PDB file of C-alpha atoms in Angstrom:
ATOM      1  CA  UNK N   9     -67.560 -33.815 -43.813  1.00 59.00           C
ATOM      2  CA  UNK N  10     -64.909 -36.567 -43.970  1.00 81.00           C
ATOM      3  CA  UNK N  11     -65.809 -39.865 -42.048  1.00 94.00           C
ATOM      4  CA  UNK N  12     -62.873 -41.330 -40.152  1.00 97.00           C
ATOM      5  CA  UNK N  13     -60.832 -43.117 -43.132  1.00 97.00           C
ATOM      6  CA  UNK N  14     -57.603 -46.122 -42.155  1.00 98.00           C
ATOM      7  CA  UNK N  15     -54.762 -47.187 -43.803  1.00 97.00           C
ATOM      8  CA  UNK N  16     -54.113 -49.385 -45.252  1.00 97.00           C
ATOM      9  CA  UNK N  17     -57.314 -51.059 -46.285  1.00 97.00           C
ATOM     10  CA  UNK N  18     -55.673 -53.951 -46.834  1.00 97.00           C
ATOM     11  CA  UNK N  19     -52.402 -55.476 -45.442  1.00 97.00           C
ATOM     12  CA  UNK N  20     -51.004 -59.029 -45.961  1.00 98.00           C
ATOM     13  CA  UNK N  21     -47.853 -60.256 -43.876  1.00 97.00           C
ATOM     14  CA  UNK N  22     -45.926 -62.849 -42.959  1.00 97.00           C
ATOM     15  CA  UNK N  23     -46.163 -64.589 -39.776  1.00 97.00           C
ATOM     16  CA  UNK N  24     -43.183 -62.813 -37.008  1.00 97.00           C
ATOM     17  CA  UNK N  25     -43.054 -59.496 -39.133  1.00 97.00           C
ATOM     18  CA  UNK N  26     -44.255 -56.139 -37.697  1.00 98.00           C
ATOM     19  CA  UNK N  27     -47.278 -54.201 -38.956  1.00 98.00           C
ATOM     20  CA  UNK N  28     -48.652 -50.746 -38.500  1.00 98.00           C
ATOM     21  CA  UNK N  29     -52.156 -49.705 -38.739  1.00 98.00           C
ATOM     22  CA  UNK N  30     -53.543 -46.144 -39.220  1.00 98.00           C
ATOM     23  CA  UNK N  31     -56.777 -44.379 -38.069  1.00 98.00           C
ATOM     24  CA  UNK N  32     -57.494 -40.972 -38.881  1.00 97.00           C
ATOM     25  CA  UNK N  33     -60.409 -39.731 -36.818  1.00 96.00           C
ATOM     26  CA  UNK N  34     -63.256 -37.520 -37.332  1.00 95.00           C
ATOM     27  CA  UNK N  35     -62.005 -33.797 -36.906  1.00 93.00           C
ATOM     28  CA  UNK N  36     -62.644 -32.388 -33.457  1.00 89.00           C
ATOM     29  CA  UNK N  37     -63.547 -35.572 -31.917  1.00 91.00           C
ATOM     30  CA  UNK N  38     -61.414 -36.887 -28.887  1.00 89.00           C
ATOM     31  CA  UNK N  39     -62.543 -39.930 -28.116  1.00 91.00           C
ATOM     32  CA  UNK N  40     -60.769 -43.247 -30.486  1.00 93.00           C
ATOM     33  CA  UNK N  41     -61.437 -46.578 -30.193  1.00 95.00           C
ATOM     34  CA  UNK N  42     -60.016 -49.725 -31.706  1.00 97.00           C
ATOM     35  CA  UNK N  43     -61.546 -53.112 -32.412  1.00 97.00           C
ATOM     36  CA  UNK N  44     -60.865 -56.428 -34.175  1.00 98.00           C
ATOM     37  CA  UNK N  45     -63.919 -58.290 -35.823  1.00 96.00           C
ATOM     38  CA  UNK N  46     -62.822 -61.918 -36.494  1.00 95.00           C
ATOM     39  CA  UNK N  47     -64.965 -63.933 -39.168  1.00 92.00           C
ATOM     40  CA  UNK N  48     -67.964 -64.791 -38.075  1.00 90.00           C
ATOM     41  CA  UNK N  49     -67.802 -62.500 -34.513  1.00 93.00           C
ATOM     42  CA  UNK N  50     -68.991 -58.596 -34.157  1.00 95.00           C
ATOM     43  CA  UNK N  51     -66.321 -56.258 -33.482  1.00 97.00           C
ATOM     44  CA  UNK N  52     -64.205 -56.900 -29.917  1.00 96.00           C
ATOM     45  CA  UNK N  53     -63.265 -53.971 -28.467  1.00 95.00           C
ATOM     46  CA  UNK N  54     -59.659 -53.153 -28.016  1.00 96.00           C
ATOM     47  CA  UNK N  55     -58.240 -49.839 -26.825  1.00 95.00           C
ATOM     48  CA  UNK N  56     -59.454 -46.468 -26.224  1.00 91.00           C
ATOM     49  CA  UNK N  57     -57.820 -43.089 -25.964  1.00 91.00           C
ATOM     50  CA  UNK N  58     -58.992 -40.095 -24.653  1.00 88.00           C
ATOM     51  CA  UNK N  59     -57.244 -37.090 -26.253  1.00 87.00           C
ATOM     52  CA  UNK N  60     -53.488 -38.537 -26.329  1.00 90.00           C
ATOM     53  CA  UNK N  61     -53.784 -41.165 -23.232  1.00 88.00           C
ATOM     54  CA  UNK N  62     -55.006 -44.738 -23.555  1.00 86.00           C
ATOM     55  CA  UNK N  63     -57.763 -44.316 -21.241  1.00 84.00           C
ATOM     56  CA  UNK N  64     -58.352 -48.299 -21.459  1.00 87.00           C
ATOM     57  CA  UNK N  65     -56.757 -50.954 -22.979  1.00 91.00           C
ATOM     58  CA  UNK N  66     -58.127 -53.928 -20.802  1.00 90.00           C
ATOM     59  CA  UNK N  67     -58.895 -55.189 -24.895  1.00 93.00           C
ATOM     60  CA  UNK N  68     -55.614 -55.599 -25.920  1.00 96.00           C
ATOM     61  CA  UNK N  69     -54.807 -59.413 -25.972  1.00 95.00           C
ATOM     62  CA  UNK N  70     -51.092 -59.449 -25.091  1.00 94.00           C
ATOM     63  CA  UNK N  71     -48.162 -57.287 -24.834  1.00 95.00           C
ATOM     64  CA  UNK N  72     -47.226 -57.662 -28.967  1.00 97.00           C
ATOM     65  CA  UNK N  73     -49.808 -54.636 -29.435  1.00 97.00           C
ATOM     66  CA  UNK N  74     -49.487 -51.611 -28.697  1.00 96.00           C
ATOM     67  CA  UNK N  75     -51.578 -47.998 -29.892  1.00 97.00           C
ATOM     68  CA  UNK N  76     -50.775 -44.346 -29.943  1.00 96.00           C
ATOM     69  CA  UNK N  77     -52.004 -40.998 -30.306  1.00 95.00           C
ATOM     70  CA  UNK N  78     -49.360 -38.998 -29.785  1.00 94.00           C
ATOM     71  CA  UNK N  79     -51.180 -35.525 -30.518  1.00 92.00           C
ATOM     72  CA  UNK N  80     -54.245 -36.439 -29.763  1.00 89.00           C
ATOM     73  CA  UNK N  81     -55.774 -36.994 -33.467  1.00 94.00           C
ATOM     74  CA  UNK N  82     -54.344 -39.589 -35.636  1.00 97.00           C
ATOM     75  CA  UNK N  83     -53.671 -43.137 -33.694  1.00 97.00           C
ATOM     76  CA  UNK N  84     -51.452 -46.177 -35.027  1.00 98.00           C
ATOM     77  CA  UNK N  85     -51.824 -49.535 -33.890  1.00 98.00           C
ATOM     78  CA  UNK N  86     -48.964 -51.585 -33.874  1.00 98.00           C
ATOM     79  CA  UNK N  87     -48.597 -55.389 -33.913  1.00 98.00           C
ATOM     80  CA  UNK N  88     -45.225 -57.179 -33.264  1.00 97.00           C
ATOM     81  CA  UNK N  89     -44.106 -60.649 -34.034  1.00 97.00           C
ATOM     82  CA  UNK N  90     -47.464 -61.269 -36.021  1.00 97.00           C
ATOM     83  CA  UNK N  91     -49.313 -65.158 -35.920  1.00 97.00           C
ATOM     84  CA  UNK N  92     -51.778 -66.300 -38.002  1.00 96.00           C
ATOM     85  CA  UNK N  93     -54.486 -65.888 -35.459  1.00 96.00           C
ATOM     86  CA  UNK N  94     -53.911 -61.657 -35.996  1.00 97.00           C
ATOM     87  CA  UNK N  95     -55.794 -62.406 -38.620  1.00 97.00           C
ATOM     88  CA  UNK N  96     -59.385 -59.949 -39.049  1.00 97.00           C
ATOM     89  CA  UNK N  97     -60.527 -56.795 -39.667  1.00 97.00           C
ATOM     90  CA  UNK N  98     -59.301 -53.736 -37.588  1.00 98.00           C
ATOM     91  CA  UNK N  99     -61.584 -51.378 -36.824  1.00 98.00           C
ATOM     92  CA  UNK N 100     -61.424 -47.474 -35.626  1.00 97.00           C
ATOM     93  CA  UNK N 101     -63.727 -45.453 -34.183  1.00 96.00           C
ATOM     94  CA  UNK N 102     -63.932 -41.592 -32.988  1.00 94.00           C
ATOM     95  CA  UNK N 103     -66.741 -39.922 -30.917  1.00 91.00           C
ATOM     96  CA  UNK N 104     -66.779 -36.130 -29.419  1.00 87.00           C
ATOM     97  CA  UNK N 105     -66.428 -36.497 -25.658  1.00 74.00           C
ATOM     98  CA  UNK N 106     -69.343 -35.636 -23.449  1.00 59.00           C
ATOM     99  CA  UNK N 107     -68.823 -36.243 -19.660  1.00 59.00           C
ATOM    100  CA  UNK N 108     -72.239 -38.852 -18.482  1.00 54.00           C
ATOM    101  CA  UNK N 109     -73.474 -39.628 -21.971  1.00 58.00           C
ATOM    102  CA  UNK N 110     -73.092 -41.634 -24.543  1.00 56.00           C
ATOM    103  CA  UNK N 111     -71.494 -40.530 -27.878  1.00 78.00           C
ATOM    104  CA  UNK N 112     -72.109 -41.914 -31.172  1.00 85.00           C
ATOM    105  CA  UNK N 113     -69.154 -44.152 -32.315  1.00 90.00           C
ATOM    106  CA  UNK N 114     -68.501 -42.812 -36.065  1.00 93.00           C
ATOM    107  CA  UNK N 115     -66.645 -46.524 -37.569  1.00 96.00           C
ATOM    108  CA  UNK N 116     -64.064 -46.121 -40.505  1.00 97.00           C
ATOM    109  CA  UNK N 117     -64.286 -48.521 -43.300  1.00 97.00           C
ATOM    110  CA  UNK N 118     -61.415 -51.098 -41.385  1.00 97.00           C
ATOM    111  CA  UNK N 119     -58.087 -52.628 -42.434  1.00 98.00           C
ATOM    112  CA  UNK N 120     -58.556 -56.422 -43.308  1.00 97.00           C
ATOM    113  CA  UNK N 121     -55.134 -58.000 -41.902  1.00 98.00           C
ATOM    114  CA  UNK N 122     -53.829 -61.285 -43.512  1.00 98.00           C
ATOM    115  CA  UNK N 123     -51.227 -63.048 -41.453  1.00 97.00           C
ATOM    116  CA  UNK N 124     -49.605 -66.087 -43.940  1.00 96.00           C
TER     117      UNK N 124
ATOM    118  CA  UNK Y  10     -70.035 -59.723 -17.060  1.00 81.00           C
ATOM    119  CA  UNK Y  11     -71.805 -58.033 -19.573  1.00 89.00           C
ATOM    120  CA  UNK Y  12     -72.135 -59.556 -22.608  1.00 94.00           C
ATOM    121  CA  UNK Y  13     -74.974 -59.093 -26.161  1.00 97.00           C
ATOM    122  CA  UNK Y  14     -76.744 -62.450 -27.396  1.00 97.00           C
ATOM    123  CA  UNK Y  15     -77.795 -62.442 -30.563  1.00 98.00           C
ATOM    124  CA  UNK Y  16     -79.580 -65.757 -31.530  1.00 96.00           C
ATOM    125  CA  UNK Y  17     -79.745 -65.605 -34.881  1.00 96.00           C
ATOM    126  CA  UNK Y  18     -76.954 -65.821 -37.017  1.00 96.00           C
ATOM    127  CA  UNK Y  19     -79.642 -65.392 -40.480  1.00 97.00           C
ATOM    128  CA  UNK Y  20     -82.887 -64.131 -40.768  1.00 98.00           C
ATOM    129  CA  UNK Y  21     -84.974 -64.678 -44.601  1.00 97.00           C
ATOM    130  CA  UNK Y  22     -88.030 -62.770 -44.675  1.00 97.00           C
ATOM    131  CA  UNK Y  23     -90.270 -61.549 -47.735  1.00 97.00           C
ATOM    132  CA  UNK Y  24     -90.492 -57.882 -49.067  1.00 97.00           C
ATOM    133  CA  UNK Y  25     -93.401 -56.486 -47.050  1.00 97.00           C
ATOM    134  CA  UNK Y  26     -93.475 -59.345 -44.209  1.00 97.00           C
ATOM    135  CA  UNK Y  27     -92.776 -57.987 -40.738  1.00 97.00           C
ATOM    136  CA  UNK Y  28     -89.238 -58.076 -39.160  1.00 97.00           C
ATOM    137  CA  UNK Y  29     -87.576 -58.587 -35.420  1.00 97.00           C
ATOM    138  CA  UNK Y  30     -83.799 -59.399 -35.080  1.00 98.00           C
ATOM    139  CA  UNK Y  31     -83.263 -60.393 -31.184  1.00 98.00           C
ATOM    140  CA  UNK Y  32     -80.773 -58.935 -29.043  1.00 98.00           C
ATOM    141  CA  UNK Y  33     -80.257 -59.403 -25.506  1.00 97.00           C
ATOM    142  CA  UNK Y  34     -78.241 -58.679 -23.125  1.00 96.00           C
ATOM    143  CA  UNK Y  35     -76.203 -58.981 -19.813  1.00 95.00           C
ATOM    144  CA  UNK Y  36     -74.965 -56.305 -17.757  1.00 91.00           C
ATOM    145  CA  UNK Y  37     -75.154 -55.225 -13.936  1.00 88.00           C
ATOM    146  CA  UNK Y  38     -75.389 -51.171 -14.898  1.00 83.00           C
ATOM    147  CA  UNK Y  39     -77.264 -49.441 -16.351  1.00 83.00           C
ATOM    148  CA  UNK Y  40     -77.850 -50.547 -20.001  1.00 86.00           C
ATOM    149  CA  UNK Y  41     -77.321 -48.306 -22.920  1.00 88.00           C
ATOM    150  CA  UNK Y  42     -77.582 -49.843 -26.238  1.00 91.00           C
ATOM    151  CA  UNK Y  43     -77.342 -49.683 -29.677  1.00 93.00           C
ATOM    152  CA  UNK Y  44     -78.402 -51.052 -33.250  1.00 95.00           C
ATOM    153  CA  UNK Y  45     -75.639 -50.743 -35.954  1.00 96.00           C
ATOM    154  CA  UNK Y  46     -75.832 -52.010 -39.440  1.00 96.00           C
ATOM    155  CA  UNK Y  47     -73.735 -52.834 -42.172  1.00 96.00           C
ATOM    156  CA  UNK Y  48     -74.772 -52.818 -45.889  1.00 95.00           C
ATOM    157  CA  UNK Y  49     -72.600 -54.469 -48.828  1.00 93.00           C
ATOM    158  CA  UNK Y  50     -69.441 -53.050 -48.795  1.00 91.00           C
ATOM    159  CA  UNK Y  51     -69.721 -50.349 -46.468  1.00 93.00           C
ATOM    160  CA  UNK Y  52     -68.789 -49.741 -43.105  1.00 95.00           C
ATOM    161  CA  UNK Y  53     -70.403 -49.846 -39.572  1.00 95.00           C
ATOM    162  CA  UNK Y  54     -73.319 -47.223 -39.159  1.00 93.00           C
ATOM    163  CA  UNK Y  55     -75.546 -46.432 -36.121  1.00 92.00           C
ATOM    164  CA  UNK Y  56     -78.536 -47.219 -36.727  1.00 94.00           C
ATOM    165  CA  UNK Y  57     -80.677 -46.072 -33.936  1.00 91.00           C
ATOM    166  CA  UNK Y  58     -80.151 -46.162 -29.625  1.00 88.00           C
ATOM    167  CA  UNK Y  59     -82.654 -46.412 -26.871  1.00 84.00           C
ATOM    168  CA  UNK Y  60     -81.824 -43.252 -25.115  1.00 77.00           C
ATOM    169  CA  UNK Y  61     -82.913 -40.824 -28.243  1.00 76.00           C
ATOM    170  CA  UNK Y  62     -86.290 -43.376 -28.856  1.00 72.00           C
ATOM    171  CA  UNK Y  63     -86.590 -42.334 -32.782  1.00 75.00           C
ATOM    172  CA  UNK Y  64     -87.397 -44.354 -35.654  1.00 77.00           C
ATOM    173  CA  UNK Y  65     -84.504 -44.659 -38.171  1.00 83.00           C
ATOM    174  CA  UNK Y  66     -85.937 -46.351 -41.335  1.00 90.00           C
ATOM    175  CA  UNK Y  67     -89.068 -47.232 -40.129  1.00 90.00           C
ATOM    176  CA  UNK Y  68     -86.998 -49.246 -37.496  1.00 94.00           C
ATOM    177  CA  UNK Y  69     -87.596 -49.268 -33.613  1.00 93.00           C
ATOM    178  CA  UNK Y  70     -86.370 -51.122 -30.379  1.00 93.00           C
ATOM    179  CA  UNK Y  71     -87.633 -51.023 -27.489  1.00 88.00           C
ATOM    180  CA  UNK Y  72     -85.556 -51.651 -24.434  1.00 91.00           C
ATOM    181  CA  UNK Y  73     -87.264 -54.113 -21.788  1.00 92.00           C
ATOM    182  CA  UNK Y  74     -85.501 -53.957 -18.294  1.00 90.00           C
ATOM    183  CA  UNK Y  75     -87.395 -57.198 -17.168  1.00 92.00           C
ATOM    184  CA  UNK Y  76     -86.198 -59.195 -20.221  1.00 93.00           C
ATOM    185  CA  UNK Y  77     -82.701 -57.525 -20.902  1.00 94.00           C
ATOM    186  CA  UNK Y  78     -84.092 -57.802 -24.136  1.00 95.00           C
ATOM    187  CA  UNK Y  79     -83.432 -54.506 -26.763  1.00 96.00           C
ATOM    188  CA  UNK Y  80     -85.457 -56.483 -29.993  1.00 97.00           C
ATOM    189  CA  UNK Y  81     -84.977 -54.751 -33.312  1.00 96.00           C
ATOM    190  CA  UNK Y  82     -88.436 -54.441 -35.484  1.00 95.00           C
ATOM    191  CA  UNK Y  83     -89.530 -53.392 -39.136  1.00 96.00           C
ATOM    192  CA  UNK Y  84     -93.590 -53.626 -39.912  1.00 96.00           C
ATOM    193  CA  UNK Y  85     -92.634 -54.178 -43.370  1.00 97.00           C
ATOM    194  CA  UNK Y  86     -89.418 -54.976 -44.498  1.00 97.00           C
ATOM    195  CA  UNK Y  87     -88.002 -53.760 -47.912  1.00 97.00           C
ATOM    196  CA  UNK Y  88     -85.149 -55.320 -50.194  1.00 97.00           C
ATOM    197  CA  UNK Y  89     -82.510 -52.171 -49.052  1.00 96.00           C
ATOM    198  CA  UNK Y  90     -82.719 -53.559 -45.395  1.00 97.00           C
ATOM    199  CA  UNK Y  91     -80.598 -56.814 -46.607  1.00 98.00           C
ATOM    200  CA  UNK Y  92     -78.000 -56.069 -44.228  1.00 97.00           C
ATOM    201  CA  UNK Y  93     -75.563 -57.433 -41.126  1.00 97.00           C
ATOM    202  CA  UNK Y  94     -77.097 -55.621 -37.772  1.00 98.00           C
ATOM    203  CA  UNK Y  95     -75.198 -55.740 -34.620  1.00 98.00           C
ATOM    204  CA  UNK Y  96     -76.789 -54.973 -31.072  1.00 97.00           C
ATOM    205  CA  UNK Y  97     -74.276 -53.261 -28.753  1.00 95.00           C
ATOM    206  CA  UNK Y  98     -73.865 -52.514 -25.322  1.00 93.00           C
ATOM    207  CA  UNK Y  99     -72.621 -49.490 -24.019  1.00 89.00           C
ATOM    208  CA  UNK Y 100     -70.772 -50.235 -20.737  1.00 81.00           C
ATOM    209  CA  UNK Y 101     -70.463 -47.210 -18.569  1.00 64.00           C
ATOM    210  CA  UNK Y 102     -67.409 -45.281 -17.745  1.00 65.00           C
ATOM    211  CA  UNK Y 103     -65.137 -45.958 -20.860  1.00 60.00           C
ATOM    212  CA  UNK Y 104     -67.781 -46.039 -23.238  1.00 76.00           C
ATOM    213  CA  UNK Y 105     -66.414 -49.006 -25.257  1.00 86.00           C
ATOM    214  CA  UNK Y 106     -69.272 -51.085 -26.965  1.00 92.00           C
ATOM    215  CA  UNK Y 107     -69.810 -54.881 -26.570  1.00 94.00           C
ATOM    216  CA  UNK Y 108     -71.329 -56.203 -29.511  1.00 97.00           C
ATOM    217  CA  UNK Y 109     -73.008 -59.685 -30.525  1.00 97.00           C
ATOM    218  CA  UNK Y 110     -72.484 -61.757 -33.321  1.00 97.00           C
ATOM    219  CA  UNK Y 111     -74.490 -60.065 -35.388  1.00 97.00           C
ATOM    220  CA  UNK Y 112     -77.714 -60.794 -37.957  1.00 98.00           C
ATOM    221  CA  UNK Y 113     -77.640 -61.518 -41.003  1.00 98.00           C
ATOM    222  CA  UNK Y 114     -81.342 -60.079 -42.513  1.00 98.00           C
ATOM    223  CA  UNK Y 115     -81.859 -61.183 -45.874  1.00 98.00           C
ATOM    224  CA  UNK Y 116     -85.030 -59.675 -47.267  1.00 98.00           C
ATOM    225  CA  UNK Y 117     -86.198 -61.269 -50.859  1.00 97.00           C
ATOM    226  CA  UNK Y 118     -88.548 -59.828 -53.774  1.00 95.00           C
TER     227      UNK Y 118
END
């Protein structure tokens, strides 16, 4: 079946403008997650939504992002006022929910983000 | 705080030569962790976790309590496992993963 795909794969901006990053999830699964892997660093764990809440977003560095899942599938990250250090690769992930375990975190392929 | 230390940022071995990528770890709970890898051009993959104890490409890990240590090892390495791996650590509750820096395993003819 289809893996959990983003768009765009690639996104250059200028420094101040607003961006917008898609995830499209694994079909069925309710769990989301987004991370940002820097050059050089694994992936640092942002947000994560359970169904259409943001169960935790303790990863989110400051108040110019921002995620969504407003029906509970696809989820858009958004970025505001972008600086140069924005710069990496976003990541999203999807799992099925199961209450006391631990579910396999299905990665899509990422959007590199260029901030000039 | 829980955190993943992975030593190595490279590791060169020979085809055939045996193979163990370090990973350990800090974390107050109960640990649950991971291996991912990354081939050329594609994207994040699980590789294997503790909790299910299988052998995924003639991979296995074996998590030591007493250490906090959750070492990745091959008997014999082969070219295809060229690769970046990532240990991770499951922290409880919100399942998010902390990784490490990740390995770089280069594995020559």
């Amino acid at each position: 079946g289809a893996g959990v795909s983003q768009t765009p794969s690639n996104k250059v901006t200028e420094k101040g403008k607003y961006v917008e990053l898609r995830c499209d999830p694994i079909s069925g699964h309710t769990a989301l997650y987004w991370y940002r892997q820097s050059l050089g660093q694994g992936p640092e764990f942002l947000i994560y939504f359970q169904g259409t809440g943001a169960a935790d977003d303790s990863g989110l560095p400051n108040d110019r992002f921002f995620a969504v899942r407003p029906e509970g599938s696809v989820s858009t990250l958004k970025i505001q006022r972008t600086e140069r250090g924005d710069s990496a690769v976003y990541l999203c992930a999807s799992s099925l929910w199961a209450s006391g375990s631990a579910d396999t975190q299905y990665f899509g392929p990422g959007t590199r983000l260029t901030v000039l | 705080a829980q955190r993943v230390t992975q030593p190595e940022k490279l590791l060169s071995v020979f085809k055939g030569a045996p193979v163990e990528l370090k990973c350990n770890y800090s974390y107050s709970g109960s640990p649950e962790l991971f291996w991912y890898v990354q081939y050329s051009r594609q994207r994040l993959q699980l590789l294997l976790r503790h909790i299910s104890r299988e052998s995924i490409k003639g991979f296995t890990a074996d998590l030591n309590k007493g250490e906090t240590s959750f070492h990745l090892k091959k008997p014999f390495a082969q070219e295809e496992d060229s690769a970046m791996y990532y240990c991770a650590l499951m922290v409880g509750g919100f399942q998010k993963l902390v990784f490490g820096t990740g390995t770089r395993l280069l594995v020559s003819p």
